[in-house]
């Protein structure tokens, strides 16, 4: 989660509360999320990889959560990550986003940006957005206001009070609303959205900042079948425009969206290939899929 945007969102909610808090008792929980703050550095894709991990390891109290993990992702790729609980999937994302520092190894964004030299806010600024499993949106604000808040603008209270969208920003917001299937709910308070719609809204808030790489943790958990289908459509529409790393357990969803699937186990890559290939792997069957 990015502390800067959490603070900015809280300030915006406080200002909003002066005007409308008396009219509703729903929402009100604080929100935080891994947001892309600004495009501070161009990513060098000369070598055809947007993310590169090499021999990464980290231990917690003697337990090796990540064990010599090596992994790379191409620009525009949608990579699915599966594996049993405790395989290291979340810890891997923590390392990529700067939340956890590895004991050893290299983590590069493009060919030249060493992510281990940057902290969480800086990594967000570079163009890496993270979506956690539980949706965290500003429930007192409307869908429109949530997306507006996510724009790359001065988020100070005074600036926010007098901020007006320009035509390019309005067009971008309309485009994102269409992409995330919420154009018909633009004025609805986020707290009144369904679980799946809240997930889409948070993804939209990431998209407003045009991230180069999106990390998505179990995005369809708790969704209805219809919401899951729409989420698959959403991810496939983002593929090529952004690079995506999707951690998920829903095999039907994985089959719909995946080209390459990486299986993690005991903090390392156990298998990699198409879903059919990894599902036929005896090691994957033994430790994750079952017989």
mmCIF file of C-alpha atoms in Angstrom:
data_model
loop_
_atom_site.group_PDB
_atom_site.id
_atom_site.type_symbol
_atom_site.label_atom_id
_atom_site.label_comp_id
_atom_site.label_asym_id
_atom_site.label_seq_id
_atom_site.Cartn_x
_atom_site.Cartn_y
_atom_site.Cartn_z
ATOM 1 C CA UNK A 1 0.000 0.000 0.000
ATOM 2 C CA UNK A 2 1.213 3.518 -0.785
ATOM 3 C CA UNK A 3 1.129 5.706 2.349
ATOM 4 C CA UNK A 4 1.135 8.927 0.305
ATOM 5 C CA UNK A 5 -2.104 8.164 -1.518
ATOM 6 C CA UNK A 6 -3.692 6.788 1.640
ATOM 7 C CA UNK A 7 -3.094 10.181 3.261
ATOM 8 C CA UNK A 8 -4.294 12.041 0.185
ATOM 9 C CA UNK A 9 -7.433 9.955 0.000
ATOM 10 C CA UNK A 10 -8.139 10.530 3.676
ATOM 11 C CA UNK A 11 -7.822 14.289 3.131
ATOM 12 C CA UNK A 12 -10.189 14.104 0.177
ATOM 13 C CA UNK A 13 -12.701 12.058 2.150
ATOM 14 C CA UNK A 14 -12.486 14.543 5.024
ATOM 15 C CA UNK A 15 -13.236 17.418 2.667
ATOM 16 C CA UNK A 16 -16.063 15.437 1.079
ATOM 17 C CA UNK A 17 -17.458 14.644 4.531
ATOM 18 C CA UNK A 18 -17.967 18.336 5.258
ATOM 19 C CA UNK A 19 -20.463 18.426 2.422
ATOM 20 C CA UNK A 20 -22.193 15.042 2.376
ATOM 21 C CA UNK A 21 -21.340 12.970 5.456
ATOM 22 C CA UNK A 22 -24.585 13.915 7.138
ATOM 23 C CA UNK A 23 -26.557 12.342 4.307
ATOM 24 C CA UNK A 24 -25.113 8.829 4.549
ATOM 25 C CA UNK A 25 -23.924 6.365 7.111
ATOM 26 C CA UNK A 26 -22.537 3.818 4.669
ATOM 27 C CA UNK A 27 -18.865 3.467 3.846
ATOM 28 C CA UNK A 28 -16.367 5.444 5.849
ATOM 29 C CA UNK A 29 -13.634 2.824 6.086
ATOM 30 C CA UNK A 30 -10.156 4.000 5.201
ATOM 31 C CA UNK A 31 -8.641 2.826 1.947
ATOM 32 C CA UNK A 32 -5.133 2.081 0.819
ATOM 33 C CA UNK A 33 -3.682 0.476 -2.221
ATOM 34 C CA UNK A 34 -0.517 0.162 -4.266
ATOM 35 C CA UNK A 35 -0.913 3.078 -6.660
ATOM 36 C CA UNK A 36 1.224 4.414 -9.485
ATOM 37 C CA UNK A 37 1.968 8.023 -8.548
ATOM 38 C CA UNK A 38 3.730 9.346 -11.643
ATOM 39 C CA UNK A 39 5.822 8.258 -14.613
ATOM 40 C CA UNK A 40 9.195 9.271 -13.212
ATOM 41 C CA UNK A 41 11.474 7.102 -15.337
ATOM 42 C CA UNK A 42 11.281 5.476 -18.748
ATOM 43 C CA UNK A 43 11.579 1.697 -18.596
ATOM 44 C CA UNK A 44 14.263 0.244 -20.858
ATOM 45 C CA UNK A 45 12.770 -2.760 -22.656
ATOM 46 C CA UNK A 46 15.777 -3.386 -24.896
ATOM 47 C CA UNK A 47 16.163 -6.959 -23.700
ATOM 48 C CA UNK A 48 12.473 -7.782 -24.103
ATOM 49 C CA UNK A 49 11.683 -8.098 -20.404
ATOM 50 C CA UNK A 50 9.753 -5.699 -18.193
ATOM 51 C CA UNK A 51 10.346 -7.660 -14.966
ATOM 52 C CA UNK A 52 13.340 -9.799 -14.112
ATOM 53 C CA UNK A 53 14.040 -11.680 -10.880
ATOM 54 C CA UNK A 54 17.233 -13.686 -10.483
ATOM 55 C CA UNK A 55 18.224 -15.986 -7.596
ATOM 56 C CA UNK A 56 16.015 -14.136 -5.109
ATOM 57 C CA UNK A 57 15.794 -15.509 -1.566
ATOM 58 C CA UNK A 58 14.285 -14.276 1.689
ATOM 59 C CA UNK A 59 13.809 -15.955 5.065
ATOM 60 C CA UNK A 60 11.575 -15.151 8.009
ATOM 61 C CA UNK A 61 12.634 -16.565 11.379
ATOM 62 C CA UNK A 62 14.527 -19.371 9.680
ATOM 63 C CA UNK A 63 11.744 -20.170 7.188
ATOM 64 C CA UNK A 64 12.796 -19.650 3.557
ATOM 65 C CA UNK A 65 9.745 -18.023 2.014
ATOM 66 C CA UNK A 66 11.512 -17.398 -1.305
ATOM 67 C CA UNK A 67 14.248 -19.826 -2.351
ATOM 68 C CA UNK A 68 16.526 -18.820 -5.253
ATOM 69 C CA UNK A 69 13.546 -17.662 -7.298
ATOM 70 C CA UNK A 70 14.193 -16.664 -10.909
ATOM 71 C CA UNK A 71 11.373 -15.323 -13.080
ATOM 72 C CA UNK A 72 10.928 -12.896 -15.971
ATOM 73 C CA UNK A 73 7.949 -11.324 -17.737
ATOM 74 C CA UNK A 74 7.761 -9.783 -21.212
ATOM 75 C CA UNK A 75 6.224 -6.380 -21.987
ATOM 76 C CA UNK A 76 2.482 -6.677 -22.531
ATOM 77 C CA UNK A 77 2.386 -10.227 -21.180
ATOM 78 C CA UNK A 78 -0.365 -11.570 -18.946
ATOM 79 C CA UNK A 79 1.384 -14.060 -16.649
ATOM 80 C CA UNK A 80 -0.636 -16.238 -14.281
ATOM 81 C CA UNK A 81 0.936 -17.432 -11.038
ATOM 82 C CA UNK A 82 -0.510 -20.436 -9.208
ATOM 83 C CA UNK A 83 0.617 -22.632 -6.358
ATOM 84 C CA UNK A 84 -0.340 -23.942 -2.931
ATOM 85 C CA UNK A 85 -0.756 -21.691 0.086
ATOM 86 C CA UNK A 86 2.648 -20.777 1.450
ATOM 87 C CA UNK A 87 4.307 -21.142 -1.958
ATOM 88 C CA UNK A 88 5.673 -17.593 -1.802
ATOM 89 C CA UNK A 89 3.296 -15.857 -4.218
ATOM 90 C CA UNK A 90 2.457 -12.907 -1.958
ATOM 91 C CA UNK A 91 6.036 -12.609 -0.695
ATOM 92 C CA UNK A 92 7.220 -12.405 -4.301
ATOM 93 C CA UNK A 93 4.855 -9.488 -4.914
ATOM 94 C CA UNK A 94 6.022 -7.881 -1.663
ATOM 95 C CA UNK A 95 9.603 -8.020 -2.940
ATOM 96 C CA UNK A 96 8.710 -6.572 -6.347
ATOM 97 C CA UNK A 97 6.869 -3.641 -4.763
ATOM 98 C CA UNK A 98 9.488 -2.909 -2.097
ATOM 99 C CA UNK A 99 7.465 -4.018 0.900
ATOM 100 C CA UNK A 100 9.941 -6.824 1.668
ATOM 101 C CA UNK A 101 13.701 -6.753 1.085
ATOM 102 C CA UNK A 102 15.256 -10.034 -0.059
ATOM 103 C CA UNK A 103 18.341 -11.489 1.580
ATOM 104 C CA UNK A 104 19.916 -12.007 -1.841
ATOM 105 C CA UNK A 105 19.219 -11.799 -5.555
ATOM 106 C CA UNK A 106 18.412 -9.208 -8.187
ATOM 107 C CA UNK A 107 15.092 -7.613 -9.133
ATOM 108 C CA UNK A 108 14.979 -5.370 -12.200
ATOM 109 C CA UNK A 109 12.196 -3.347 -13.817
ATOM 110 C CA UNK A 110 13.226 -3.298 -17.439
ATOM 111 C CA UNK A 111 16.934 -3.579 -18.157
ATOM 112 C CA UNK A 112 18.226 -0.755 -15.991
ATOM 113 C CA UNK A 113 16.007 -0.054 -12.970
ATOM 114 C CA UNK A 114 17.165 -1.955 -9.885
ATOM 115 C CA UNK A 115 14.034 -2.191 -7.755
ATOM 116 C CA UNK A 116 16.070 -3.121 -4.683
ATOM 117 C CA UNK A 117 17.415 0.443 -4.665
ATOM 118 C CA UNK A 118 13.919 1.913 -4.358
ATOM 119 C CA UNK A 119 11.267 2.050 -1.629
ATOM 120 C CA UNK A 120 7.523 1.407 -2.004
ATOM 121 C CA UNK A 121 6.437 4.926 -3.061
ATOM 122 C CA UNK A 122 9.315 5.195 -5.522
ATOM 123 C CA UNK A 123 8.466 1.827 -7.078
ATOM 124 C CA UNK A 124 4.873 2.964 -7.487
ATOM 125 C CA UNK A 125 6.138 6.118 -9.182
ATOM 126 C CA UNK A 126 8.153 4.026 -11.614
ATOM 127 C CA UNK A 127 4.969 2.413 -12.962
ATOM 128 C CA UNK A 128 4.201 -0.678 -10.889
ATOM 129 C CA UNK A 129 0.660 -0.880 -9.496
ATOM 130 C CA UNK A 130 -0.541 -3.502 -7.043
ATOM 131 C CA UNK A 131 -4.064 -4.709 -6.361
ATOM 132 C CA UNK A 132 -4.588 -6.696 -3.164
ATOM 133 C CA UNK A 133 -7.281 -9.356 -2.806
ATOM 134 C CA UNK A 134 -9.644 -7.267 -0.695
ATOM 135 C CA UNK A 135 -10.995 -4.259 -2.588
ATOM 136 C CA UNK A 136 -9.996 -0.977 -0.971
ATOM 137 C CA UNK A 137 -11.882 1.963 -2.430
ATOM 138 C CA UNK A 138 -13.173 5.169 -0.849
ATOM 139 C CA UNK A 139 -16.729 4.089 -0.089
ATOM 140 C CA UNK A 140 -18.143 7.539 0.717
ATOM 141 C CA UNK A 141 -17.045 8.864 -2.660
ATOM 142 C CA UNK A 142 -18.746 8.135 -5.967
ATOM 143 C CA UNK A 143 -17.245 5.962 -8.692
ATOM 144 C CA UNK A 144 -16.387 9.147 -10.580
ATOM 145 C CA UNK A 145 -14.720 10.742 -7.536
ATOM 146 C CA UNK A 146 -12.657 7.619 -6.843
ATOM 147 C CA UNK A 147 -11.296 7.659 -10.385
ATOM 148 C CA UNK A 148 -10.772 11.418 -10.304
ATOM 149 C CA UNK A 149 -8.808 11.070 -7.080
ATOM 150 C CA UNK A 150 -6.523 8.524 -8.734
ATOM 151 C CA UNK A 151 -5.389 10.937 -11.447
ATOM 152 C CA UNK A 152 -1.746 12.030 -11.460
ATOM 153 C CA UNK A 153 -2.363 15.477 -10.022
ATOM 154 C CA UNK A 154 -1.462 17.579 -7.008
ATOM 155 C CA UNK A 155 -3.383 15.847 -4.200
ATOM 156 C CA UNK A 156 -3.108 18.639 -1.632
ATOM 157 C CA UNK A 157 -6.400 19.659 0.001
ATOM 158 C CA UNK A 158 -6.390 23.169 -1.486
ATOM 159 C CA UNK A 159 -5.485 21.926 -4.943
ATOM 160 C CA UNK A 160 -8.168 19.239 -4.752
ATOM 161 C CA UNK A 161 -10.829 21.787 -3.762
ATOM 162 C CA UNK A 162 -10.247 23.863 -6.900
ATOM 163 C CA UNK A 163 -9.332 21.046 -9.273
ATOM 164 C CA UNK A 164 -11.216 20.699 -12.539
ATOM 165 C CA UNK A 165 -10.742 18.021 -15.163
ATOM 166 C CA UNK A 166 -9.366 19.123 -18.503
ATOM 167 C CA UNK A 167 -10.643 17.557 -21.721
ATOM 168 C CA UNK A 168 -7.873 14.941 -21.911
ATOM 169 C CA UNK A 169 -8.481 13.867 -18.323
ATOM 170 C CA UNK A 170 -12.231 13.699 -18.917
ATOM 171 C CA UNK A 171 -11.677 11.526 -21.966
ATOM 172 C CA UNK A 172 -9.334 9.240 -20.047
ATOM 173 C CA UNK A 173 -11.814 8.895 -17.185
ATOM 174 C CA UNK A 174 -14.616 8.043 -19.602
ATOM 175 C CA UNK A 175 -12.383 5.471 -21.301
ATOM 176 C CA UNK A 176 -11.531 3.799 -17.988
ATOM 177 C CA UNK A 177 -15.188 3.775 -16.914
ATOM 178 C CA UNK A 178 -16.037 1.881 -20.096
ATOM 179 C CA UNK A 179 -13.093 -0.489 -19.675
ATOM 180 C CA UNK A 180 -14.060 -1.472 -16.121
ATOM 181 C CA UNK A 181 -17.781 -1.862 -16.931
ATOM 182 C CA UNK A 182 -18.899 0.952 -14.588
ATOM 183 C CA UNK A 183 -20.046 3.647 -17.017
ATOM 184 C CA UNK A 184 -23.646 3.149 -15.832
ATOM 185 C CA UNK A 185 -22.625 3.559 -12.165
ATOM 186 C CA UNK A 186 -20.538 6.705 -12.468
ATOM 187 C CA UNK A 187 -22.483 8.634 -9.806
ATOM 188 C CA UNK A 188 -23.078 5.742 -7.414
ATOM 189 C CA UNK A 189 -21.276 5.765 -4.040
ATOM 190 C CA UNK A 190 -18.545 3.138 -4.107
ATOM 191 C CA UNK A 191 -19.888 1.641 -0.902
ATOM 192 C CA UNK A 192 -23.045 0.584 -2.746
ATOM 193 C CA UNK A 193 -21.223 -1.367 -5.436
ATOM 194 C CA UNK A 194 -21.117 -5.150 -5.452
ATOM 195 C CA UNK A 195 -17.901 -6.905 -4.450
ATOM 196 C CA UNK A 196 -16.935 -7.482 -8.070
ATOM 197 C CA UNK A 197 -17.689 -3.890 -9.034
ATOM 198 C CA UNK A 198 -15.467 -2.649 -6.208
ATOM 199 C CA UNK A 199 -12.680 -4.821 -7.577
ATOM 200 C CA UNK A 200 -13.173 -3.288 -11.029
ATOM 201 C CA UNK A 201 -13.198 0.212 -9.550
ATOM 202 C CA UNK A 202 -9.898 -0.320 -7.785
ATOM 203 C CA UNK A 203 -8.386 -1.687 -10.994
ATOM 204 C CA UNK A 204 -9.736 1.425 -12.707
ATOM 205 C CA UNK A 205 -8.017 3.607 -10.133
ATOM 206 C CA UNK A 206 -4.756 1.916 -11.028
ATOM 207 C CA UNK A 207 -5.434 2.359 -14.741
ATOM 208 C CA UNK A 208 -6.008 6.095 -14.288
ATOM 209 C CA UNK A 209 -2.289 6.334 -13.560
ATOM 210 C CA UNK A 210 -1.279 4.308 -16.631
ATOM 211 C CA UNK A 211 0.909 1.671 -14.927
ATOM 212 C CA UNK A 212 3.348 -0.348 -16.979
ATOM 213 C CA UNK A 213 3.046 -3.434 -14.736
ATOM 214 C CA UNK A 214 0.003 -4.532 -12.729
ATOM 215 C CA UNK A 215 0.248 -7.071 -9.895
ATOM 216 C CA UNK A 216 -3.174 -8.576 -9.111
ATOM 217 C CA UNK A 217 -3.711 -10.853 -6.115
ATOM 218 C CA UNK A 218 -6.680 -13.255 -6.395
ATOM 219 C CA UNK A 219 -8.817 -10.710 -8.271
ATOM 220 C CA UNK A 220 -11.886 -12.953 -8.756
ATOM 221 C CA UNK A 221 -12.096 -14.369 -5.225
ATOM 222 C CA UNK A 222 -15.674 -13.909 -3.981
ATOM 223 C CA UNK A 223 -17.065 -12.858 -7.366
ATOM 224 C CA UNK A 224 -20.184 -14.224 -8.996
ATOM 225 C CA UNK A 225 -19.811 -16.265 -12.181
ATOM 226 C CA UNK A 226 -20.948 -13.287 -14.243
ATOM 227 C CA UNK A 227 -18.482 -10.940 -12.538
ATOM 228 C CA UNK A 228 -15.693 -13.469 -13.088
ATOM 229 C CA UNK A 229 -16.501 -13.603 -16.815
ATOM 230 C CA UNK A 230 -16.476 -9.810 -17.063
ATOM 231 C CA UNK A 231 -13.173 -9.672 -15.184
ATOM 232 C CA UNK A 232 -11.642 -12.102 -17.684
ATOM 233 C CA UNK A 233 -12.816 -9.822 -20.491
ATOM 234 C CA UNK A 234 -11.287 -6.857 -18.665
ATOM 235 C CA UNK A 235 -7.892 -8.511 -18.223
ATOM 236 C CA UNK A 236 -7.761 -9.674 -21.828
ATOM 237 C CA UNK A 237 -8.510 -6.118 -22.953
ATOM 238 C CA UNK A 238 -5.557 -4.858 -20.867
ATOM 239 C CA UNK A 239 -3.157 -7.484 -22.185
ATOM 240 C CA UNK A 240 -0.665 -5.924 -24.577
ATOM 241 C CA UNK A 241 -1.324 -2.411 -23.279
ATOM 242 C CA UNK A 242 0.031 -3.285 -19.831
ATOM 243 C CA UNK A 243 1.984 -6.180 -18.383
ATOM 244 C CA UNK A 244 -0.009 -8.165 -15.817
ATOM 245 C CA UNK A 245 0.965 -10.659 -13.139
ATOM 246 C CA UNK A 246 -2.150 -12.422 -11.850
ATOM 247 C CA UNK A 247 -2.094 -14.655 -8.767
ATOM 248 C CA UNK A 248 -5.216 -16.821 -8.725
ATOM 249 C CA UNK A 249 -6.588 -20.221 -7.643
ATOM 250 C CA UNK A 250 -9.628 -20.326 -9.971
ATOM 251 C CA UNK A 251 -8.493 -22.720 -12.716
ATOM 252 C CA UNK A 252 -11.428 -21.905 -15.021
ATOM 253 C CA UNK A 253 -10.515 -18.232 -14.848
ATOM 254 C CA UNK A 254 -6.842 -19.044 -15.423
ATOM 255 C CA UNK A 255 -7.734 -21.104 -18.494
ATOM 256 C CA UNK A 256 -9.692 -18.199 -19.948
ATOM 257 C CA UNK A 257 -6.962 -15.588 -19.622
ATOM 258 C CA UNK A 258 -3.617 -17.412 -19.573
ATOM 259 C CA UNK A 259 -0.890 -17.990 -22.110
ATOM 260 C CA UNK A 260 1.923 -18.909 -19.724
ATOM 261 C CA UNK A 261 1.324 -20.206 -16.200
ATOM 262 C CA UNK A 262 4.066 -20.294 -13.571
ATOM 263 C CA UNK A 263 3.681 -22.671 -10.626
ATOM 264 C CA UNK A 264 5.402 -21.686 -7.394
ATOM 265 C CA UNK A 265 6.140 -24.113 -4.575
ATOM 266 C CA UNK A 266 8.394 -23.674 -1.551
ATOM 267 C CA UNK A 267 9.459 -20.250 -2.779
ATOM 268 C CA UNK A 268 10.735 -21.371 -6.195
ATOM 269 C CA UNK A 269 9.417 -22.093 -9.694
ATOM 270 C CA UNK A 270 8.201 -25.687 -9.818
ATOM 271 C CA UNK A 271 6.855 -25.696 -13.377
ATOM 272 C CA UNK A 272 6.008 -23.319 -16.195
ATOM 273 C CA UNK A 273 4.117 -23.594 -19.467
ATOM 274 C CA UNK A 274 0.562 -23.584 -20.754
ATOM 275 C CA UNK A 275 -2.157 -24.506 -18.280
ATOM 276 C CA UNK A 276 -2.527 -27.919 -19.905
ATOM 277 C CA UNK A 277 1.206 -28.517 -19.572
ATOM 278 C CA UNK A 278 1.420 -27.619 -15.891
ATOM 279 C CA UNK A 279 -1.777 -29.510 -15.065
ATOM 280 C CA UNK A 280 -0.214 -32.628 -16.561
ATOM 281 C CA UNK A 281 3.015 -32.216 -14.585
ATOM 282 C CA UNK A 282 3.238 -34.925 -11.919
ATOM 283 C CA UNK A 283 4.987 -32.579 -9.495
ATOM 284 C CA UNK A 284 2.207 -29.996 -9.790
ATOM 285 C CA UNK A 285 -0.450 -32.678 -9.345
ATOM 286 C CA UNK A 286 1.314 -33.924 -6.234
ATOM 287 C CA UNK A 287 1.797 -30.620 -4.417
ATOM 288 C CA UNK A 288 -1.121 -28.515 -5.651
ATOM 289 C CA UNK A 289 -3.816 -29.948 -7.909
ATOM 290 C CA UNK A 290 -4.283 -33.380 -6.340
ATOM 291 C CA UNK A 291 -5.445 -36.510 -8.082
#
